[in-house]
PDB file of C-alpha atoms in Angstrom:
ATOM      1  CA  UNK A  22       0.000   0.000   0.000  1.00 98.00           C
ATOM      2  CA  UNK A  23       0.982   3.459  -0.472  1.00 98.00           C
ATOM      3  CA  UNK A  24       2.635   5.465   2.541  1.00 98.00           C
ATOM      4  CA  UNK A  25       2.752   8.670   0.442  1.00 98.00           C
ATOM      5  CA  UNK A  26       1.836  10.257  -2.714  1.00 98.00           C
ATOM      6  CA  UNK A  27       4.886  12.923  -3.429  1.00 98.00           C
ATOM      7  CA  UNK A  28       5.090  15.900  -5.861  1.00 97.00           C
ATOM      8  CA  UNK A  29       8.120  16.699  -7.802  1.00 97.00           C
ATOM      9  CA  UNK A  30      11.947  18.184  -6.519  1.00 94.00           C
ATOM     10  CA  UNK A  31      10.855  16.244  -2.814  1.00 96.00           C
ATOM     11  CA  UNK A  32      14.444  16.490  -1.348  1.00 96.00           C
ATOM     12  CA  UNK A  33      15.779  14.629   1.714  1.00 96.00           C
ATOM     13  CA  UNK A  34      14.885  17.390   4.181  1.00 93.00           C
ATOM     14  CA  UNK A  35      11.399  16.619   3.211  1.00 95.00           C
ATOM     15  CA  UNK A  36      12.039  13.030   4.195  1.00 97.00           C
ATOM     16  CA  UNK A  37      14.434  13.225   7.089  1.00 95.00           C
ATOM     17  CA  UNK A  38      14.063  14.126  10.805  1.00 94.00           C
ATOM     18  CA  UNK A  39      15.594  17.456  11.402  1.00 90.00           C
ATOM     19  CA  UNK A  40      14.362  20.582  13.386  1.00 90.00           C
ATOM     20  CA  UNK A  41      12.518  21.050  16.495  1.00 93.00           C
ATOM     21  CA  UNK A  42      10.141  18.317  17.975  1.00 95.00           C
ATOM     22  CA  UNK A  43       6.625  18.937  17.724  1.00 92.00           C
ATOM     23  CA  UNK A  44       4.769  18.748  20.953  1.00 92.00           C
ATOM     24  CA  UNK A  45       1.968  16.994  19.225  1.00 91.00           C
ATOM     25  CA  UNK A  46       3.659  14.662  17.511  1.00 95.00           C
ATOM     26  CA  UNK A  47       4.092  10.788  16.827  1.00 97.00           C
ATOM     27  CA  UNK A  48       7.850  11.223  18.954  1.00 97.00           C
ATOM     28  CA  UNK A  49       6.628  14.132  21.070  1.00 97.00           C
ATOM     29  CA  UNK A  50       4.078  11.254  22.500  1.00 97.00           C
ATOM     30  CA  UNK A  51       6.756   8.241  22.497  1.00 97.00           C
ATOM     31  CA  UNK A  52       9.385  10.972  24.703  1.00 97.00           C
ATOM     32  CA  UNK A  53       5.827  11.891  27.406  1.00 97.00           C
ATOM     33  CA  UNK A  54       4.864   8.487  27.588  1.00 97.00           C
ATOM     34  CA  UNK A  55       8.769   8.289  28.913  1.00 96.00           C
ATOM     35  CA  UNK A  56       8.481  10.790  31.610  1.00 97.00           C
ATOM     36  CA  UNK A  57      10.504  13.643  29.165  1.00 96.00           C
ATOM     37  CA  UNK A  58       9.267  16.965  29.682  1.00 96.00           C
ATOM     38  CA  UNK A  59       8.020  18.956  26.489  1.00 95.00           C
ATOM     39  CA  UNK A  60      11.183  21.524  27.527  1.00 94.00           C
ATOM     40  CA  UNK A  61      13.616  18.292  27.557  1.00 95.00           C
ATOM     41  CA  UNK A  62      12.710  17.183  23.917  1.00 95.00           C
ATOM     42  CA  UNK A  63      15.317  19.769  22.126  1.00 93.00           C
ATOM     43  CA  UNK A  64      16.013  18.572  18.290  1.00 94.00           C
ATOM     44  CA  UNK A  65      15.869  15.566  16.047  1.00 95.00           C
ATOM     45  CA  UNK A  66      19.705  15.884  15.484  1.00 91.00           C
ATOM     46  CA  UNK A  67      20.426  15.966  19.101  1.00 94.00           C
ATOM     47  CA  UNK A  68      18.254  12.287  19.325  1.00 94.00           C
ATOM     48  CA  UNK A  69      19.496  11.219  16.259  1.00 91.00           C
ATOM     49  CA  UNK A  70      21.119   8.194  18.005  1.00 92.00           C
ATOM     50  CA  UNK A  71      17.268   7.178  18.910  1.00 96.00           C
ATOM     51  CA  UNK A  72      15.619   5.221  15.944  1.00 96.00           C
ATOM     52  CA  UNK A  73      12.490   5.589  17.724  1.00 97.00           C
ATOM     53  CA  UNK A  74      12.515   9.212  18.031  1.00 97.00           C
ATOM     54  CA  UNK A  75      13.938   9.240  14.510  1.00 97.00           C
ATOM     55  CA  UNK A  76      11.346   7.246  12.695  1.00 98.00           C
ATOM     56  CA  UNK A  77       8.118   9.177  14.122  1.00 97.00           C
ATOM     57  CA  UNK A  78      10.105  12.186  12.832  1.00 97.00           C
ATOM     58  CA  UNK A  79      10.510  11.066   9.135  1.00 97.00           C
ATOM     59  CA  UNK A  80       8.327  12.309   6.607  1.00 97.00           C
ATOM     60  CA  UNK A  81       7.062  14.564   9.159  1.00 95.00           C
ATOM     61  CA  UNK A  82       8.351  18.046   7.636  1.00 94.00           C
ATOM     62  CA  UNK A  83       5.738  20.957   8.334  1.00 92.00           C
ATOM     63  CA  UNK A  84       6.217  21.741   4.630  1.00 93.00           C
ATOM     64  CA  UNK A  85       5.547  18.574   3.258  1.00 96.00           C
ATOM     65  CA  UNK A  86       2.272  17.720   0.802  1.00 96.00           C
ATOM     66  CA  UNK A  87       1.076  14.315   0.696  1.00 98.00           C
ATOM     67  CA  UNK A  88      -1.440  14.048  -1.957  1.00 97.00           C
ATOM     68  CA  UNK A  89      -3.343  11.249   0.000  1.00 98.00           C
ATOM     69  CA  UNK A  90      -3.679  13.661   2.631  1.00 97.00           C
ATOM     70  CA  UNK A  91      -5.292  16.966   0.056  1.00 94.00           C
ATOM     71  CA  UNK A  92      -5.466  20.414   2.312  1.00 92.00           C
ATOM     72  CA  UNK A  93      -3.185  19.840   4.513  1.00 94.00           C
ATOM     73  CA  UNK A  94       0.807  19.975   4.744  1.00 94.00           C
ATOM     74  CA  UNK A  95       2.806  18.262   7.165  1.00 94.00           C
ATOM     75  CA  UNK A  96       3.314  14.481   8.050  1.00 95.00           C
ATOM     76  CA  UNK A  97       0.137  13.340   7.113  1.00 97.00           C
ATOM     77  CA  UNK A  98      -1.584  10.240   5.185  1.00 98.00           C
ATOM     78  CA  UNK A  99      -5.244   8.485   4.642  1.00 97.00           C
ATOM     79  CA  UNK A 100      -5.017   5.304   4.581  1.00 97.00           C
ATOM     80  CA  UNK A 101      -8.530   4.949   2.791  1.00 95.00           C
ATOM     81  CA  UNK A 102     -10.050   7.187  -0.299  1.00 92.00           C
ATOM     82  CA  UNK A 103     -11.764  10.601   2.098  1.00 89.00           C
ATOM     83  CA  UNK A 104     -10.284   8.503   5.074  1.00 93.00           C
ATOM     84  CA  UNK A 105      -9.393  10.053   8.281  1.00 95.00           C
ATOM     85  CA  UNK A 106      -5.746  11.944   8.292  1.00 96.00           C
ATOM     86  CA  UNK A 107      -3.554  10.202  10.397  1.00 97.00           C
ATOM     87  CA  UNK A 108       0.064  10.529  11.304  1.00 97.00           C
ATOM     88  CA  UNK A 109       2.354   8.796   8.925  1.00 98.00           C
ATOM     89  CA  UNK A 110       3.894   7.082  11.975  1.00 98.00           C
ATOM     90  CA  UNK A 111       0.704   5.977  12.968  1.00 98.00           C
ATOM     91  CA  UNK A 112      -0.109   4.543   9.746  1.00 98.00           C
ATOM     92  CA  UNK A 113       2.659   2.881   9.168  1.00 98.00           C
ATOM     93  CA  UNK A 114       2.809   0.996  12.745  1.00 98.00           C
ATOM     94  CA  UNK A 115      -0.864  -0.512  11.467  1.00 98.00           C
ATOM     95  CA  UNK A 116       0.046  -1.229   8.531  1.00 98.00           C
ATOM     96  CA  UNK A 117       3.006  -3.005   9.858  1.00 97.00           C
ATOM     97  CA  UNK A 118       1.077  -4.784  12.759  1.00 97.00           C
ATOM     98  CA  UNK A 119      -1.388  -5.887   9.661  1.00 97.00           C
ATOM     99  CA  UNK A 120       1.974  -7.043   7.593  1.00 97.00           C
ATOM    100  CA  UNK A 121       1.492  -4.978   4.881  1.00 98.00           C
ATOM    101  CA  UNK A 122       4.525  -3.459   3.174  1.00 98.00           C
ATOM    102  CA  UNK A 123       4.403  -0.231   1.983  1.00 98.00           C
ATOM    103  CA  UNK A 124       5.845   2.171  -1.168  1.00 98.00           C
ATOM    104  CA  UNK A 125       5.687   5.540  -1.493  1.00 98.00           C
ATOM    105  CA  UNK A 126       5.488   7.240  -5.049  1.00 98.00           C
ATOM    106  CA  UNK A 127       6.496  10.543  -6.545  1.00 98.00           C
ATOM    107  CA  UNK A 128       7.526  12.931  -9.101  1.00 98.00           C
ATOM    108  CA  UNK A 129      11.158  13.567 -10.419  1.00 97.00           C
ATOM    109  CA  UNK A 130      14.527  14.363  -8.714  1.00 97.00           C
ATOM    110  CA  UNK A 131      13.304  12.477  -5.741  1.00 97.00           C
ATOM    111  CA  UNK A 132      15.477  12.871  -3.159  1.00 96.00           C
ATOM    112  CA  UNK A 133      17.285  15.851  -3.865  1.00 95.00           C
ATOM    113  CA  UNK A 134      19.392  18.513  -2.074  1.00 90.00           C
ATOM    114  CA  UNK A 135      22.335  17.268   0.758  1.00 85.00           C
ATOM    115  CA  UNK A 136      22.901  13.647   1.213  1.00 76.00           C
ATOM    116  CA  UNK A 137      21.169  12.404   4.378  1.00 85.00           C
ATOM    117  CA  UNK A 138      21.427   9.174   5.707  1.00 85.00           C
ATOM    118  CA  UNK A 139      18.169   8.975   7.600  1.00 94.00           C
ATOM    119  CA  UNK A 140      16.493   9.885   4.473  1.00 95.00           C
ATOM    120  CA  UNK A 141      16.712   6.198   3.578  1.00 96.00           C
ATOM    121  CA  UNK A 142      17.093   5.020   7.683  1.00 96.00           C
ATOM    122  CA  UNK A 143      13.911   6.305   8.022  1.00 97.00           C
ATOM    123  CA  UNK A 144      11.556   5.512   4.925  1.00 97.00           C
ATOM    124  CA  UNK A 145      12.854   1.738   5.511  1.00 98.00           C
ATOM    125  CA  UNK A 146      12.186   1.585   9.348  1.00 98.00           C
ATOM    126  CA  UNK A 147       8.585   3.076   8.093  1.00 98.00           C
ATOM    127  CA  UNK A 148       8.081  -0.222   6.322  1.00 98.00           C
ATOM    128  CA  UNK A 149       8.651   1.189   3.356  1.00 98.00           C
ATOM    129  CA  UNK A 150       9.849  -1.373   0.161  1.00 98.00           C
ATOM    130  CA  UNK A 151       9.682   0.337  -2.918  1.00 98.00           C
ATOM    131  CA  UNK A 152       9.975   3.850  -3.745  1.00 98.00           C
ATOM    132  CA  UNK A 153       8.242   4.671  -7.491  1.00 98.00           C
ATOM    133  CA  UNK A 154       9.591   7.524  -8.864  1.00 98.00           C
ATOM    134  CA  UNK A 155      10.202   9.602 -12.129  1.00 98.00           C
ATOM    135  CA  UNK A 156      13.738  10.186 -11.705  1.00 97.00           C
ATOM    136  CA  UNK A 157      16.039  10.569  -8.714  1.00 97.00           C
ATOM    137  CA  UNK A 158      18.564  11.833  -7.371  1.00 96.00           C
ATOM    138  CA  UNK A 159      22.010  10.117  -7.597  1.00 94.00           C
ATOM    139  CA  UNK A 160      22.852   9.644  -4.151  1.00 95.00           C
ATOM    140  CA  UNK A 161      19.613   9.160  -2.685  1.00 96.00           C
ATOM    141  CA  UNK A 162      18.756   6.062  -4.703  1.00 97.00           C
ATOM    142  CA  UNK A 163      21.993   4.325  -3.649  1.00 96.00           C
ATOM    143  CA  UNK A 164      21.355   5.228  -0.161  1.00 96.00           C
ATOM    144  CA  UNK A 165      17.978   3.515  -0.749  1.00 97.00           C
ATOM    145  CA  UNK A 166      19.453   0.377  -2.245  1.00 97.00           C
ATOM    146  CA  UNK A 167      21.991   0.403   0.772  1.00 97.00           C
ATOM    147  CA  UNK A 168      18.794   0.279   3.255  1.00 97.00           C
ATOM    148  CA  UNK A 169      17.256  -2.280   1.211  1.00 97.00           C
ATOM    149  CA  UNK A 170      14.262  -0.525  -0.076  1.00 98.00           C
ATOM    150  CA  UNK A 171      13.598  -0.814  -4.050  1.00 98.00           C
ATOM    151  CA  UNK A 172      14.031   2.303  -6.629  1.00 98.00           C
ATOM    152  CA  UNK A 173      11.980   1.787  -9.391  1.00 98.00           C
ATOM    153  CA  UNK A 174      11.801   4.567 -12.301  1.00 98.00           C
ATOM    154  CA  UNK A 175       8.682   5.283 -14.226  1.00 98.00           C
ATOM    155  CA  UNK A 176       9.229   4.753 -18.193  1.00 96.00           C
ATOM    156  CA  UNK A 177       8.536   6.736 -21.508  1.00 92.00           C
ATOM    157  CA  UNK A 178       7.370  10.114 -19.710  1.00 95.00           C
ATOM    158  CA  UNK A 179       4.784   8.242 -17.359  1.00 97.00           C
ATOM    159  CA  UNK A 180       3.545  10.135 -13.909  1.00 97.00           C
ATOM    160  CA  UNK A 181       1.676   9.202 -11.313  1.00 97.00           C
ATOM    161  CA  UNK A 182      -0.791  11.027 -13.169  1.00 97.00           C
ATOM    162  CA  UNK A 183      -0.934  10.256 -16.778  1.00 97.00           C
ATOM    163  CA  UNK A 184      -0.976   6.317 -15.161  1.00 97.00           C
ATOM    164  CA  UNK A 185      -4.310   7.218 -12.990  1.00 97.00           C
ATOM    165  CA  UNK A 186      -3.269   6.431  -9.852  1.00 97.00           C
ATOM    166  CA  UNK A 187      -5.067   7.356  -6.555  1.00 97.00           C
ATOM    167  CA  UNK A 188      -2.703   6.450  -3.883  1.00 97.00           C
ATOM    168  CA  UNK A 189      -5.529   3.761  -2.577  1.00 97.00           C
ATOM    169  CA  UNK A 190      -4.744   0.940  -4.868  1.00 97.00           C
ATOM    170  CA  UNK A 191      -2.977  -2.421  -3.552  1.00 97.00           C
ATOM    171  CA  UNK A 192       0.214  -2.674  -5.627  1.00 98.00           C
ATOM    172  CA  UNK A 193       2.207  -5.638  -6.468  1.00 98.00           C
ATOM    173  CA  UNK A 194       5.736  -5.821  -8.018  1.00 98.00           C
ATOM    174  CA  UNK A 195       6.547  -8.666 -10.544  1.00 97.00           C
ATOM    175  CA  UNK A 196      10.054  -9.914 -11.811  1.00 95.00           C
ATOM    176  CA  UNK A 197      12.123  -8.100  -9.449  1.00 95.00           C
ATOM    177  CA  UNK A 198      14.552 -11.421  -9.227  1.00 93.00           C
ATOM    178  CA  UNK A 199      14.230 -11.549 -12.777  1.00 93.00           C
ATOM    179  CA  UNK A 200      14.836  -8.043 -13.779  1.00 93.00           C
ATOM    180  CA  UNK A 201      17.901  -8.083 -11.909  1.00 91.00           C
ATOM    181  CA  UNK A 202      19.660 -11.644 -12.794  1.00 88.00           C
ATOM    182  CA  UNK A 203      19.116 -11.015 -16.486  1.00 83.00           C
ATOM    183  CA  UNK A 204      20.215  -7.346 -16.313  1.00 79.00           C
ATOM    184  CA  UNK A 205      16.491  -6.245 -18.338  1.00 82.00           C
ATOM    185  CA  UNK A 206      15.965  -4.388 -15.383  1.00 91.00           C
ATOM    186  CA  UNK A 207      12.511  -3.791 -16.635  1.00 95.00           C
ATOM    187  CA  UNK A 208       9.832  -5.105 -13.729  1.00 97.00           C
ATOM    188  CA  UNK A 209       5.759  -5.129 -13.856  1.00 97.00           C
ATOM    189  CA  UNK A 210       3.695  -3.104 -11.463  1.00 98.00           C
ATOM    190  CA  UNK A 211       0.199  -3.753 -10.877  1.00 98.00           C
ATOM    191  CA  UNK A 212      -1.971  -1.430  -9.219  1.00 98.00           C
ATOM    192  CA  UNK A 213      -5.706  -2.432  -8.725  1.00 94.00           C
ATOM    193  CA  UNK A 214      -6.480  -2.703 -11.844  1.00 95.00           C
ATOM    194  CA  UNK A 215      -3.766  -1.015 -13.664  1.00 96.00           C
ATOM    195  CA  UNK A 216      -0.625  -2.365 -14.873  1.00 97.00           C
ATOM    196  CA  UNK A 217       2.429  -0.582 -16.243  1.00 97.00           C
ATOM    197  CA  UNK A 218       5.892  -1.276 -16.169  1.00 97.00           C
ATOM    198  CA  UNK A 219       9.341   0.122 -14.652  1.00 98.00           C
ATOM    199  CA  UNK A 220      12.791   0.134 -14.531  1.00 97.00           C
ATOM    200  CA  UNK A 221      14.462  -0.675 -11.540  1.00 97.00           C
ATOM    201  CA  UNK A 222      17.176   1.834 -10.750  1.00 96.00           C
ATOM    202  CA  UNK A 223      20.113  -1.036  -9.167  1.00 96.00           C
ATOM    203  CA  UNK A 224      22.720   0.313 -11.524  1.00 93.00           C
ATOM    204  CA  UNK A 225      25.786  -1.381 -10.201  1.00 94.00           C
ATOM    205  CA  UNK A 226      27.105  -5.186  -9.666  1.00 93.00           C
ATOM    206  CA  UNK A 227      27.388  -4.695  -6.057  1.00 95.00           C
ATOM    207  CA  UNK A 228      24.356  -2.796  -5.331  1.00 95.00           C
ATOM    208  CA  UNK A 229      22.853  -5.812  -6.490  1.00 95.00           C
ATOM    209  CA  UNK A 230      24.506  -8.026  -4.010  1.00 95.00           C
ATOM    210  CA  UNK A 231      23.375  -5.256  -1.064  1.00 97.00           C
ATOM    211  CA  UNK A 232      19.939  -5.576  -2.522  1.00 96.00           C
ATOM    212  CA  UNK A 233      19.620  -9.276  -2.529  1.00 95.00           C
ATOM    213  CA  UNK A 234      21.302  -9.126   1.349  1.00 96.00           C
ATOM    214  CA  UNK A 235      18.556  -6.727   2.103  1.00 96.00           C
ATOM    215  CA  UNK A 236      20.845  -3.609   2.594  1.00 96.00           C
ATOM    216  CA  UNK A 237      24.291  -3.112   3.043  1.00 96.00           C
ATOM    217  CA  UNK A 238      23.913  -4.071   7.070  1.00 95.00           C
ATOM    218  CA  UNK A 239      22.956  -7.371   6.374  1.00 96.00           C
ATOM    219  CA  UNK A 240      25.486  -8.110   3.565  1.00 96.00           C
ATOM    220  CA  UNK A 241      28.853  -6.992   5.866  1.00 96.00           C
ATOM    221  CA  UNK A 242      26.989  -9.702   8.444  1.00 96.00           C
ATOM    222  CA  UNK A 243      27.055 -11.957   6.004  1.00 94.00           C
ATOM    223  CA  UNK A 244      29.960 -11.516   5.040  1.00 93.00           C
ATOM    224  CA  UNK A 245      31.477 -11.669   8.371  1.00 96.00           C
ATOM    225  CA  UNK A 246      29.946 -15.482   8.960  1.00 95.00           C
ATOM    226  CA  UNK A 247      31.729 -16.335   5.927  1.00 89.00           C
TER     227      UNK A 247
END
């Protein structure tokens, strides 16, 4: 399902944790229900050792327009067509307690501006697998590989748009193993009832092998019990 329907030029300070925390939100709540005071909660960066403060903070950027979540800016999501808006935190921890793995999908140069690891941290700790997208920005996709979470690229000029998708639609990825052994790199997506394809965006030999490991974390492991 889809975590969040992005615009174009969405750049990792859009996605990652920085600035002040809110007193009403998702890690605002984790910090009171642990006895810190609303004067003690300071900055994302100076948490930024905290995954769970970090998480409830990403995709949470005042300025940020989910198009699932119309009229309003900020961290924000439905998770049903004229659904109630929700927290993306919050909709991503039922999601997750439901199993479902999530995507988000957006416009071109996704990811852009300074490299930020928690960028990627984050979206992937959201439960997020697969990240549709019209183009991208260099680093960002590799960092998004390196978490283990899926860059695929929309072909021939296609948009969320011209494809006619909601947001609401339960979306399946086909030939990902495929697409990557034979070096096509061209996958299906299926999307309710539509179907279009896409090109997935693991460009090098060994971002393959840190994809197949499940993220660069993983693969070191592995390659340590070796």
């Amino acid at each position: 399902r889809v975590l969040a329907m992005l615009g174009d030029s969405i750049t990792t300070d859009h996605i990652s944790p920085a600035g002040n925390i809110a007193k009403d939100s998702p890690a605002a709540r984790f910090l009171m229900e642990r006895g810190v005071k609303p004067a003690d909660f300071n900055s994302y960066g100076s948490r930024r050792g905290n995954d769970d403060v970090m998480v409830r903070g990403t995709l949470a950027n005042i300025r940020l327009r989910n198009e699932l979540a119309p009229g309003v800016e900020g961290g924000y999501t439905t998770m049903t067509a004229g659904g109630e808006k929700t927290a993306i935190f919050d909709a991503s921890a039922q999601y997750l307690a439901a199993g479902t793995p999530l995507l988000i999908v957006a416009g071109k140069e996704y990811g852009s501006g300074s490299s930020r690891d928690w960028a990627a941290k984050g979206v992937a700790l959201l439960g997020v697998k697969v990240v549709i997208a019209e183009s991208y920005e260099r680093i960002h996709r590799s960092n998004l590989v390196g978490m283990g979470v899926l860059p695929l690229e929309l072909l021939n000029g296609a948009t969320r748009q011209s494809l006619g998708l909601t947001g609401f639609e339960t979306f399946s990825v086909e030939g990902v193993s495929d697409a990557i052994a034979s070096g096509s790199k061209t996958v299906t997506v299926r999307a309710g009832a539509l179907s279009f394809q896409a090109q997935v965006r693991i460009d090098t030999p060994r971002e393959v092998e840190y994809y197949r490991s499940g993220g660069i974390l993983p693969y070191v492991l592995r390659q340590l019990a070796k």
